[in-house]
Amino acid sequence: AEPEPQESFVSQPAAAPASPKNDVRSRVVWFVFDEMDYKLSFENRPPEVDMPEFDRFLQQSLTATQAVSPSNATLESMASLLSGRQVEEAKPYSKTELILYFSDGQQSGLSETPTVFSAVKNMGGRSAVAGWYHSYCRVIGKDLSDCHWEGFDLANDFHSQSFSQSLVRDLYIFSLSIPGGYRIVKLIKGHWTLKAFTEYNERYVKRHENLIEASKRMVPNPELDLVLIHLPIPHYPNFYNRTKQDYSGGSGYVDNLIFTDLVFGGLRRDMEAAGLWDDSVVIVSADHPWRLEIFTDRDRELAEQGKDPRVPFIVKLKNQTGPVKYEKPFNTLVTHDLILALMKGEISTPGELEKWLDLRAGNK
């Protein structure tokens, strides 16, 4: 029988060595914050949200104001970003394979599909991933020098929960799927299920902490040429409390935005301490925008503004010191090709980056 799924999976070093010829000219650190919304993060930020680390980052980066993601779902969006090809549907096939159905009618397993990591490996570079949801280490670990993966609780915790905990989890999911369900959850939390909900949050927080620990190992490592950090924030569950500055739960999406800023700032300082911030290209984006999940009254107020399809797409080049705004629309599907162009040294100035986006995004 197959072993039970692991709650986390760490793999290092790579299964096969990189090519002896190193054609890498730039180091890239790529942050994907799950469900980070451009409008609420930057254009129409709620008054209670303070994001000083991102504001500082914007002052030395190119910021795209009209970027959209390949998909509104993590499964398809991340597969598209990794492969550089539009994935219309992705279906888990086994613990070590994800079947991709591309927009051109072709299909293949992710493990067999060329990705940005296999391309970097062929260049003689070394890559690492700290990510959630996708089982990165199982599927594409052969192309990575370091990898840490954390699964999504609601899908992968069956083996670690008791029968009563599973019932509570199912009630939680059902409650949040109906209008006003977040109020039911608030009532439930105050009665007999408080312990089970607390245990759920503790498991989620532990997985987040595992990812941060792995990220802190990877981003300041000069031996790594490409690092992907795919974190489960500001996506729900909304476990961060901005007032108490702890994991007791807060006002919903707005608190998680603040927490995302804190995490990003901490990882930046790790790179600065290692002397790698200025000399690295840093890309910040999201797999999809906020999908208007409503878990608090504040979430409902923000949702009344309507859904916005845009995601952040911010690029700091090596030794960049000033801000640039890119106002033309494009799909972040171009990230795969952009990373390779950056690593090959084909783009080194904001002007070259703008021209590259114009050509690849079909803008004139």
C-alpha positions as a LaTeX table, in Angstrom:
\begin{tabular}{lrrr}
\hline
Residue & $x$ (\AA) & $y$ (\AA) & $z$ (\AA) \\
\hline
Ala1 & 0.00 & 0.00 & 0.00 \\
Glu2 & 1.10 & 3.54 & $-0.65$ \\
Pro3 & 2.16 & 5.59 & 2.41 \\
Glu4 & $-0.14$ & 8.27 & 3.75 \\
Pro5 & 0.34 & 11.71 & 2.16 \\
Gln6 & 2.88 & 13.78 & 4.03 \\
Glu7 & 1.79 & 17.13 & 5.46 \\
Ser8 & 5.03 & 18.59 & 4.20 \\
Phe9 & 7.70 & 17.39 & 1.86 \\
Val10 & 11.30 & 18.50 & 1.80 \\
Ser11 & 13.76 & 17.48 & $-0.86$ \\
Gln12 & 17.39 & 18.51 & $-1.25$ \\
Pro13 & 19.62 & 18.39 & $-3.19$ \\
Ala14 & 18.30 & 17.93 & $-6.75$ \\
Ala15 & 17.83 & 14.41 & $-8.08$ \\
Ala16 & 20.25 & 15.16 & $-10.93$ \\
Pro17 & 23.09 & 17.68 & $-11.15$ \\
Ala18 & 22.75 & 20.80 & $-13.22$ \\
Ser19 & 24.62 & 21.23 & $-16.48$ \\
Pro20 & 28.30 & 22.05 & $-15.89$ \\
Lys21 & 28.00 & 25.11 & $-18.15$ \\
Asn22 & 26.47 & 28.04 & $-16.28$ \\
Asp23 & 24.79 & 30.55 & $-18.59$ \\
Val24 & 22.99 & 32.38 & $-15.79$ \\
Arg25 & 23.67 & 36.13 & $-15.73$ \\
Ser26 & 21.13 & 37.25 & $-13.10$ \\
Arg27 & 19.64 & 35.79 & $-9.94$ \\
Val28 & 15.82 & 35.93 & $-9.68$ \\
Val29 & 13.62 & 35.63 & $-6.57$ \\
Trp30 & 9.97 & 35.21 & $-7.56$ \\
Phe31 & 7.26 & 35.79 & $-4.96$ \\
Val32 & 3.71 & 34.58 & $-5.65$ \\
Phe33 & 1.28 & 35.66 & $-2.93$ \\
Asp34 & $-1.88$ & 33.62 & $-3.19$ \\
Glu35 & $-5.00$ & 35.69 & $-3.96$ \\
Met36 & $-3.26$ & 39.05 & $-3.61$ \\
Asp37 & $-5.47$ & 41.69 & $-5.18$ \\
Tyr38 & $-3.96$ & 44.66 & $-7.05$ \\
Lys39 & $-6.84$ & 47.05 & $-6.39$ \\
Leu40 & $-7.04$ & 46.51 & $-2.63$ \\
Ser41 & $-3.30$ & 46.27 & $-2.17$ \\
Phe42 & $-2.24$ & 49.33 & $-4.15$ \\
Glu43 & $-4.87$ & 51.31 & $-6.04$ \\
Asn44 & $-7.73$ & 51.52 & $-3.53$ \\
Arg45 & $-6.19$ & 50.34 & $-0.30$ \\
Pro46 & $-8.57$ & 50.27 & 2.71 \\
Pro47 & $-7.73$ & 53.00 & 5.23 \\
Glu48 & $-6.89$ & 50.54 & 8.00 \\
Val49 & $-4.32$ & 48.72 & 5.85 \\
Asp50 & $-0.70$ & 49.85 & 6.19 \\
Met51 & 1.82 & 48.17 & 3.84 \\
Pro52 & 5.11 & 50.06 & 4.29 \\
Glu53 & 7.30 & 47.25 & 2.95 \\
Phe54 & 5.47 & 47.08 & $-0.36$ \\
Asp55 & 5.36 & 50.87 & $-0.58$ \\
Arg56 & 9.14 & 50.90 & $-0.18$ \\
Phe57 & 9.46 & 48.16 & $-2.79$ \\
Leu58 & 7.40 & 50.16 & $-5.31$ \\
Gln59 & 9.90 & 53.03 & $-5.12$ \\
Gln60 & 12.62 & 50.94 & $-6.80$ \\
Ser61 & 10.57 & 48.76 & $-9.14$ \\
Leu62 & 8.52 & 48.62 & $-12.32$ \\
Thr63 & 4.87 & 48.32 & $-11.32$ \\
Ala64 & 2.30 & 47.04 & $-13.81$ \\
Thr65 & $-1.17$ & 48.49 & $-13.24$ \\
Gln66 & $-3.15$ & 46.34 & $-15.69$ \\
Ala67 & $-1.83$ & 42.79 & $-15.22$ \\
Val68 & $-4.17$ & 39.79 & $-15.06$ \\
Ser69 & $-3.43$ & 36.18 & $-14.14$ \\
Pro70 & $-3.74$ & 33.14 & $-16.44$ \\
Ser71 & $-6.59$ & 31.72 & $-14.37$ \\
Asn72 & $-8.80$ & 32.47 & $-11.39$ \\
Ala73 & $-7.77$ & 29.16 & $-9.78$ \\
Thr74 & $-4.43$ & 28.26 & $-8.22$ \\
Leu75 & $-4.20$ & 24.84 & $-9.86$ \\
Glu76 & $-4.41$ & 26.09 & $-13.44$ \\
Ser77 & $-2.74$ & 29.45 & $-12.86$ \\
Met78 & 0.46 & 28.13 & $-11.30$ \\
Ala79 & 0.74 & 25.39 & $-13.93$ \\
Ser80 & 0.43 & 28.08 & $-16.62$ \\
Leu81 & 3.03 & 30.31 & $-14.98$ \\
Leu82 & 5.52 & 27.47 & $-14.56$ \\
Ser83 & 5.14 & 26.17 & $-18.12$ \\
Gly84 & 4.61 & 29.47 & $-19.93$ \\
Arg85 & 1.62 & 27.89 & $-21.70$ \\
Gln86 & $-2.06$ & 28.57 & $-21.06$ \\
Val87 & $-3.53$ & 25.70 & $-19.04$ \\
Glu88 & $-7.31$ & 25.50 & $-19.40$ \\
Glu89 & $-7.70$ & 22.64 & $-16.94$ \\
Ala90 & $-5.43$ & 20.72 & $-14.59$ \\
Lys91 & $-6.38$ & 17.38 & $-13.05$ \\
Pro92 & $-4.46$ & 15.55 & $-10.32$ \\
Tyr93 & $-3.62$ & 12.09 & $-11.68$ \\
Ser94 & $-1.53$ & 10.68 & $-8.85$ \\
Lys95 & 0.64 & 11.83 & $-5.97$ \\
Thr96 & 3.42 & 12.53 & $-8.45$ \\
Glu97 & 1.54 & 13.80 & $-11.49$ \\
Leu98 & $-0.78$ & 16.57 & $-12.60$ \\
Ile99 & $-2.35$ & 16.31 & $-16.06$ \\
Leu100 & $-2.42$ & 19.63 & $-17.93$ \\
Tyr101 & $-4.92$ & 20.43 & $-20.69$ \\
Phe102 & $-3.56$ & 23.33 & $-22.73$ \\
Ser103 & $-5.53$ & 25.91 & $-24.69$ \\
Asp104 & $-4.07$ & 24.58 & $-27.97$ \\
Gly105 & $-5.72$ & 21.21 & $-27.39$ \\
Gln106 & $-2.58$ & 19.39 & $-26.28$ \\
Gln107 & $-2.15$ & 17.68 & $-22.93$ \\
Ser108 & 0.74 & 16.35 & $-20.88$ \\
Gly109 & 1.77 & 15.61 & $-17.33$ \\
Leu110 & 3.41 & 18.46 & $-15.44$ \\
Ser111 & 6.37 & 16.22 & $-14.59$ \\
Glu112 & 7.01 & 15.79 & $-18.34$ \\
Thr113 & 6.28 & 19.39 & $-19.34$ \\
Pro114 & 9.21 & 21.80 & $-19.77$ \\
Thr115 & 9.02 & 24.46 & $-17.06$ \\
Val116 & 11.03 & 27.50 & $-16.10$ \\
Phe117 & 12.94 & 25.25 & $-13.66$ \\
Ser118 & 13.95 & 22.67 & $-16.25$ \\
Ala119 & 15.08 & 25.55 & $-18.50$ \\
Val120 & 17.23 & 27.01 & $-15.72$ \\
Lys121 & 18.69 & 23.58 & $-15.04$ \\
Asn122 & 19.64 & 23.28 & $-18.73$ \\
Met123 & 21.37 & 26.67 & $-18.43$ \\
Gly124 & 23.49 & 25.26 & $-15.61$ \\
Gly125 & 21.56 & 27.09 & $-12.90$ \\
Arg126 & 20.10 & 25.91 & $-9.61$ \\
Ser127 & 16.47 & 26.46 & $-8.56$ \\
Ala128 & 14.46 & 26.13 & $-5.37$ \\
Val129 & 10.77 & 26.25 & $-4.41$ \\
Ala130 & 9.00 & 26.89 & $-1.12$ \\
Gly131 & 5.33 & 26.62 & $-1.97$ \\
Trp132 & 1.91 & 25.45 & $-0.97$ \\
Tyr133 & $-1.07$ & 23.72 & $-2.59$ \\
His134 & 0.83 & 22.23 & $-5.55$ \\
Ser135 & 2.94 & 19.20 & $-4.58$ \\
Tyr136 & 6.00 & 20.79 & $-6.18$ \\
Cys137 & 8.58 & 18.45 & $-4.68$ \\
Arg138 & 6.79 & 15.29 & $-5.78$ \\
Val139 & 6.10 & 16.41 & $-9.35$ \\
Ile140 & 9.02 & 18.59 & $-10.43$ \\
Gly141 & 11.59 & 17.89 & $-7.71$ \\
Lys142 & 14.00 & 16.44 & $-10.29$ \\
Asp143 & 14.67 & 19.97 & $-11.56$ \\
Leu144 & 15.14 & 21.56 & $-8.13$ \\
Ser145 & 18.12 & 21.89 & $-5.81$ \\
Asp146 & 15.96 & 22.64 & $-2.77$ \\
Cys147 & 12.23 & 22.21 & $-2.25$ \\
His148 & 9.63 & 22.50 & 0.48 \\
Trp149 & 5.92 & 21.96 & $-0.06$ \\
Glu150 & 2.91 & 22.31 & 2.23 \\
Gly151 & $-0.49$ & 20.95 & 1.27 \\
Phe152 & $-3.87$ & 22.66 & 1.52 \\
Asp153 & $-5.58$ & 21.68 & 4.80 \\
Leu154 & $-9.12$ & 21.24 & 3.51 \\
Ala155 & $-7.96$ & 18.81 & 0.84 \\
Asn156 & $-5.16$ & 16.96 & 2.58 \\
Asp157 & $-5.90$ & 16.75 & 6.28 \\
Phe158 & $-8.27$ & 13.77 & 6.19 \\
His159 & $-5.61$ & 11.37 & 7.41 \\
Ser160 & $-4.66$ & 13.54 & 10.40 \\
Gln161 & $-8.14$ & 14.32 & 11.76 \\
Ser162 & $-10.46$ & 12.43 & 14.02 \\
Phe163 & $-14.04$ & 11.68 & 12.97 \\
Ser164 & $-15.41$ & 14.59 & 15.02 \\
Gln165 & $-12.81$ & 16.96 & 13.60 \\
Ser166 & $-13.75$ & 15.90 & 10.09 \\
Leu167 & $-17.41$ & 16.63 & 10.81 \\
Val168 & $-16.53$ & 20.08 & 12.10 \\
Arg169 & $-14.41$ & 20.72 & 9.02 \\
Asp170 & $-17.28$ & 19.74 & 6.73 \\
Leu171 & $-19.69$ & 21.96 & 8.67 \\
Tyr172 & $-17.18$ & 24.81 & 8.37 \\
Ile173 & $-16.95$ & 24.39 & 4.58 \\
Phe174 & $-20.73$ & 24.13 & 4.20 \\
Ser175 & $-21.37$ & 27.18 & 6.37 \\
Leu176 & $-18.99$ & 29.35 & 4.35 \\
Ser177 & $-20.62$ & 28.28 & 1.08 \\
Ile178 & $-24.03$ & 29.79 & 1.87 \\
Pro179 & $-25.08$ & 33.46 & 2.11 \\
Gly180 & $-24.30$ & 34.84 & 5.56 \\
Gly181 & $-22.42$ & 31.67 & 6.40 \\
Tyr182 & $-19.55$ & 33.51 & 8.05 \\
Arg183 & $-22.00$ & 34.59 & 10.77 \\
Ile184 & $-22.91$ & 30.96 & 11.39 \\
Val185 & $-19.22$ & 30.17 & 11.72 \\
Lys186 & $-18.86$ & 32.94 & 14.31 \\
Leu187 & $-21.67$ & 31.40 & 16.34 \\
Ile188 & $-20.25$ & 27.90 & 15.98 \\
Lys189 & $-16.82$ & 29.04 & 17.12 \\
Gly190 & $-18.33$ & 30.29 & 20.36 \\
His191 & $-19.77$ & 26.92 & 21.37 \\
Trp192 & $-18.79$ & 23.23 & 21.38 \\
Thr193 & $-16.59$ & 23.34 & 18.29 \\
Leu194 & $-14.15$ & 26.00 & 19.53 \\
Lys195 & $-11.42$ & 23.44 & 20.26 \\
Ala196 & $-11.71$ & 21.85 & 16.82 \\
Phe197 & $-11.57$ & 25.21 & 15.06 \\
Thr198 & $-8.58$ & 26.19 & 17.19 \\
Glu199 & $-6.81$ & 22.97 & 16.22 \\
Tyr200 & $-7.58$ & 23.66 & 12.55 \\
Asn201 & $-6.06$ & 27.15 & 12.77 \\
Glu202 & $-3.02$ & 25.82 & 14.63 \\
Arg203 & $-2.36$ & 23.28 & 11.88 \\
Tyr204 & $-2.69$ & 25.97 & 9.23 \\
Val205 & $-0.40$ & 28.36 & 11.09 \\
Lys206 & 2.18 & 25.59 & 11.52 \\
Arg207 & 2.20 & 24.98 & 7.79 \\
His208 & 2.65 & 28.68 & 7.18 \\
Glu209 & 5.55 & 28.79 & 9.64 \\
Asn210 & 7.16 & 25.80 & 7.89 \\
Leu211 & 6.99 & 27.66 & 4.59 \\
Ile212 & 8.50 & 30.82 & 6.07 \\
Glu213 & 11.33 & 28.80 & 7.59 \\
Ala214 & 12.05 & 27.21 & 4.21 \\
Ser215 & 11.82 & 30.61 & 2.48 \\
Lys216 & 14.32 & 32.10 & 4.93 \\
Arg217 & 16.69 & 29.30 & 4.00 \\
Met218 & 16.34 & 29.85 & 0.26 \\
Val219 & 16.13 & 33.59 & $-0.47$ \\
Pro220 & 19.53 & 34.45 & 1.08 \\
Asn221 & 21.32 & 31.44 & $-0.46$ \\
Pro222 & 23.72 & 32.75 & $-3.15$ \\
Glu223 & 24.05 & 29.27 & $-4.64$ \\
Leu224 & 20.43 & 29.42 & $-5.84$ \\
Asp225 & 19.85 & 31.19 & $-9.14$ \\
Leu226 & 16.02 & 31.05 & $-9.21$ \\
Val227 & 13.85 & 30.89 & $-6.11$ \\
Leu228 & 10.05 & 30.64 & $-6.19$ \\
Ile229 & 8.25 & 31.51 & $-2.95$ \\
His230 & 4.53 & 30.68 & $-3.29$ \\
Leu231 & 2.85 & 31.55 & 0.02 \\
Pro232 & $-0.79$ & 31.02 & 1.11 \\
Ile233 & $-1.37$ & 34.67 & 2.03 \\
Pro234 & $-3.43$ & 36.85 & 1.88 \\
His235 & $-5.70$ & 33.91 & 0.94 \\
Tyr236 & $-8.09$ & 32.71 & 3.65 \\
Pro237 & $-8.24$ & 31.41 & 6.36 \\
Asn238 & $-7.85$ & 34.84 & 7.91 \\
Phe239 & $-5.81$ & 33.84 & 10.92 \\
Tyr240 & $-3.77$ & 37.01 & 11.48 \\
Asn241 & $-4.96$ & 39.71 & 13.91 \\
Arg242 & $-3.43$ & 43.08 & 13.08 \\
Thr243 & $-4.42$ & 44.62 & 16.43 \\
Lys244 & $-2.96$ & 41.89 & 18.61 \\
Gln245 & $-0.25$ & 41.02 & 16.07 \\
Asp246 & $-0.85$ & 37.34 & 16.60 \\
Tyr247 & $-2.67$ & 34.38 & 15.01 \\
Ser248 & $-5.96$ & 34.79 & 16.87 \\
Gly249 & $-7.94$ & 35.85 & 13.77 \\
Gly250 & $-8.86$ & 39.35 & 12.72 \\
Ser251 & $-11.09$ & 41.34 & 10.38 \\
Gly252 & $-10.61$ & 39.12 & 7.36 \\
Tyr253 & $-8.80$ & 39.87 & 4.13 \\
Val254 & $-7.52$ & 43.27 & 5.30 \\
Asp255 & $-5.59$ & 41.72 & 8.19 \\
Asn256 & $-4.01$ & 39.16 & 5.90 \\
Leu257 & $-2.87$ & 41.95 & 3.56 \\
Ile258 & $-1.03$ & 43.56 & 6.46 \\
Phe259 & 0.46 & 40.19 & 7.37 \\
Thr260 & 1.64 & 39.69 & 3.78 \\
Asp261 & 3.50 & 42.99 & 4.02 \\
Leu262 & 5.18 & 41.89 & 7.26 \\
Val263 & 6.28 & 38.57 & 5.75 \\
Phe264 & 7.63 & 40.20 & 2.59 \\
Gly265 & 9.57 & 42.73 & 4.63 \\
Gly266 & 11.15 & 40.01 & 6.74 \\
Leu267 & 12.33 & 38.07 & 3.69 \\
Arg268 & 13.68 & 41.24 & 2.13 \\
Arg269 & 15.75 & 41.87 & 5.25 \\
Asp270 & 17.13 & 38.32 & 5.02 \\
Met271 & 18.30 & 39.07 & 1.48 \\
Glu272 & 19.73 & 42.44 & 2.54 \\
Ala273 & 21.65 & 40.82 & 5.40 \\
Ala274 & 23.16 & 38.36 & 2.92 \\
Gly275 & 24.11 & 41.19 & 0.56 \\
Leu276 & 21.81 & 39.83 & $-2.16$ \\
Trp277 & 18.93 & 42.31 & $-2.36$ \\
Asp278 & 20.48 & 44.86 & $-4.72$ \\
Asp279 & 22.13 & 42.20 & $-6.87$ \\
Ser280 & 18.95 & 40.12 & $-7.34$ \\
Val281 & 15.95 & 40.59 & $-9.61$ \\
Val282 & 12.81 & 40.41 & $-7.45$ \\
Ile283 & 9.39 & 39.69 & $-8.95$ \\
Val284 & 6.17 & 39.97 & $-6.92$ \\
Ser285 & 2.84 & 38.75 & $-8.28$ \\
Ala286 & $-0.18$ & 36.58 & $-7.46$ \\
Asp287 & $-1.78$ & 33.45 & $-8.89$ \\
His288 & $-5.20$ & 35.16 & $-8.92$ \\
Pro289 & $-6.96$ & 38.21 & $-7.45$ \\
Trp290 & $-9.28$ & 38.25 & $-4.45$ \\
Arg291 & $-12.33$ & 36.18 & $-5.35$ \\
Leu292 & $-14.61$ & 38.02 & $-2.92$ \\
Glu293 & $-14.76$ & 35.26 & $-0.34$ \\
Ile294 & $-16.71$ & 36.74 & 2.55 \\
Phe295 & $-15.81$ & 35.63 & 6.06 \\
Thr296 & $-16.32$ & 38.83 & 8.05 \\
Asp297 & $-18.48$ & 41.94 & 7.96 \\
Arg298 & $-15.47$ & 43.89 & 6.72 \\
Asp299 & $-15.03$ & 41.42 & 3.85 \\
Arg300 & $-18.64$ & 42.04 & 2.87 \\
Glu301 & $-18.09$ & 45.82 & 2.82 \\
Leu302 & $-15.07$ & 45.45 & 0.56 \\
Ala303 & $-16.86$ & 42.98 & $-1.71$ \\
Glu304 & $-19.55$ & 45.57 & $-2.38$ \\
Gln305 & $-16.96$ & 47.49 & $-4.42$ \\
Gly306 & $-17.08$ & 44.68 & $-6.96$ \\
Lys307 & $-14.58$ & 42.18 & $-8.30$ \\
Asp308 & $-11.41$ & 43.36 & $-10.00$ \\
Pro309 & $-9.48$ & 40.95 & $-12.28$ \\
Arg310 & $-6.05$ & 42.54 & $-11.80$ \\
Val311 & $-3.13$ & 41.12 & $-9.86$ \\
Pro312 & 0.11 & 42.77 & $-8.74$ \\
Phe313 & 3.08 & 42.45 & $-11.07$ \\
Ile314 & 6.12 & 44.26 & $-9.72$ \\
Val315 & 9.69 & 43.79 & $-10.93$ \\
Lys316 & 12.83 & 45.17 & $-9.27$ \\
Leu317 & 15.84 & 44.85 & $-11.54$ \\
Lys318 & 19.39 & 44.51 & $-10.28$ \\
Asn319 & 20.52 & 47.72 & $-8.59$ \\
Gln320 & 17.35 & 49.56 & $-9.64$ \\
Thr321 & 16.78 & 52.72 & $-7.60$ \\
Gly322 & 13.75 & 54.48 & $-9.08$ \\
Pro323 & 10.06 & 53.69 & $-9.73$ \\
Val324 & 8.48 & 53.02 & $-13.13$ \\
Lys325 & 4.79 & 52.46 & $-13.95$ \\
Tyr326 & 3.73 & 50.22 & $-16.80$ \\
Glu327 & 0.14 & 51.08 & $-17.71$ \\
Lys328 & $-0.55$ & 48.66 & $-20.58$ \\
Pro329 & $-2.58$ & 45.45 & $-20.11$ \\
Phe330 & $-1.01$ & 42.01 & $-20.28$ \\
Asn331 & $-1.36$ & 38.48 & $-18.92$ \\
Thr332 & 1.23 & 37.34 & $-16.37$ \\
Leu333 & 1.57 & 34.15 & $-18.43$ \\
Val334 & 4.64 & 35.98 & $-19.80$ \\
Thr335 & 6.42 & 35.44 & $-16.44$ \\
His336 & 8.03 & 32.18 & $-17.61$ \\
Asp337 & 9.70 & 33.83 & $-20.61$ \\
Leu338 & 10.50 & 37.00 & $-18.67$ \\
Ile339 & 12.40 & 35.11 & $-15.98$ \\
Leu340 & 14.51 & 33.33 & $-18.58$ \\
Ala341 & 15.23 & 36.58 & $-20.43$ \\
Leu342 & 16.28 & 38.21 & $-17.15$ \\
Met343 & 18.50 & 35.31 & $-16.17$ \\
Lys344 & 20.19 & 35.28 & $-19.57$ \\
Gly345 & 21.02 & 38.96 & $-19.21$ \\
Glu346 & 18.77 & 40.08 & $-22.07$ \\
Ile347 & 17.05 & 42.68 & $-19.86$ \\
Ser348 & 18.96 & 44.93 & $-17.48$ \\
Thr349 & 17.18 & 48.33 & $-17.48$ \\
Pro350 & 13.56 & 49.44 & $-16.88$ \\
Gly351 & 13.40 & 50.71 & $-20.46$ \\
Glu352 & 14.43 & 47.31 & $-21.83$ \\
Leu353 & 11.83 & 45.66 & $-19.59$ \\
Glu354 & 9.10 & 47.97 & $-20.89$ \\
Lys355 & 10.03 & 47.22 & $-24.49$ \\
Trp356 & 10.09 & 43.49 & $-23.75$ \\
Leu357 & 6.60 & 43.64 & $-22.23$ \\
Asp358 & 5.35 & 45.64 & $-25.21$ \\
Leu359 & 6.50 & 42.93 & $-27.60$ \\
Arg360 & 5.48 & 39.87 & $-25.57$ \\
Ala361 & 2.15 & 41.26 & $-24.39$ \\
Gly362 & 1.15 & 42.46 & $-27.86$ \\
Asn363 & 1.27 & 46.12 & $-26.86$ \\
Lys364 & 2.42 & 48.83 & $-29.25$ \\
\hline
\end{tabular}
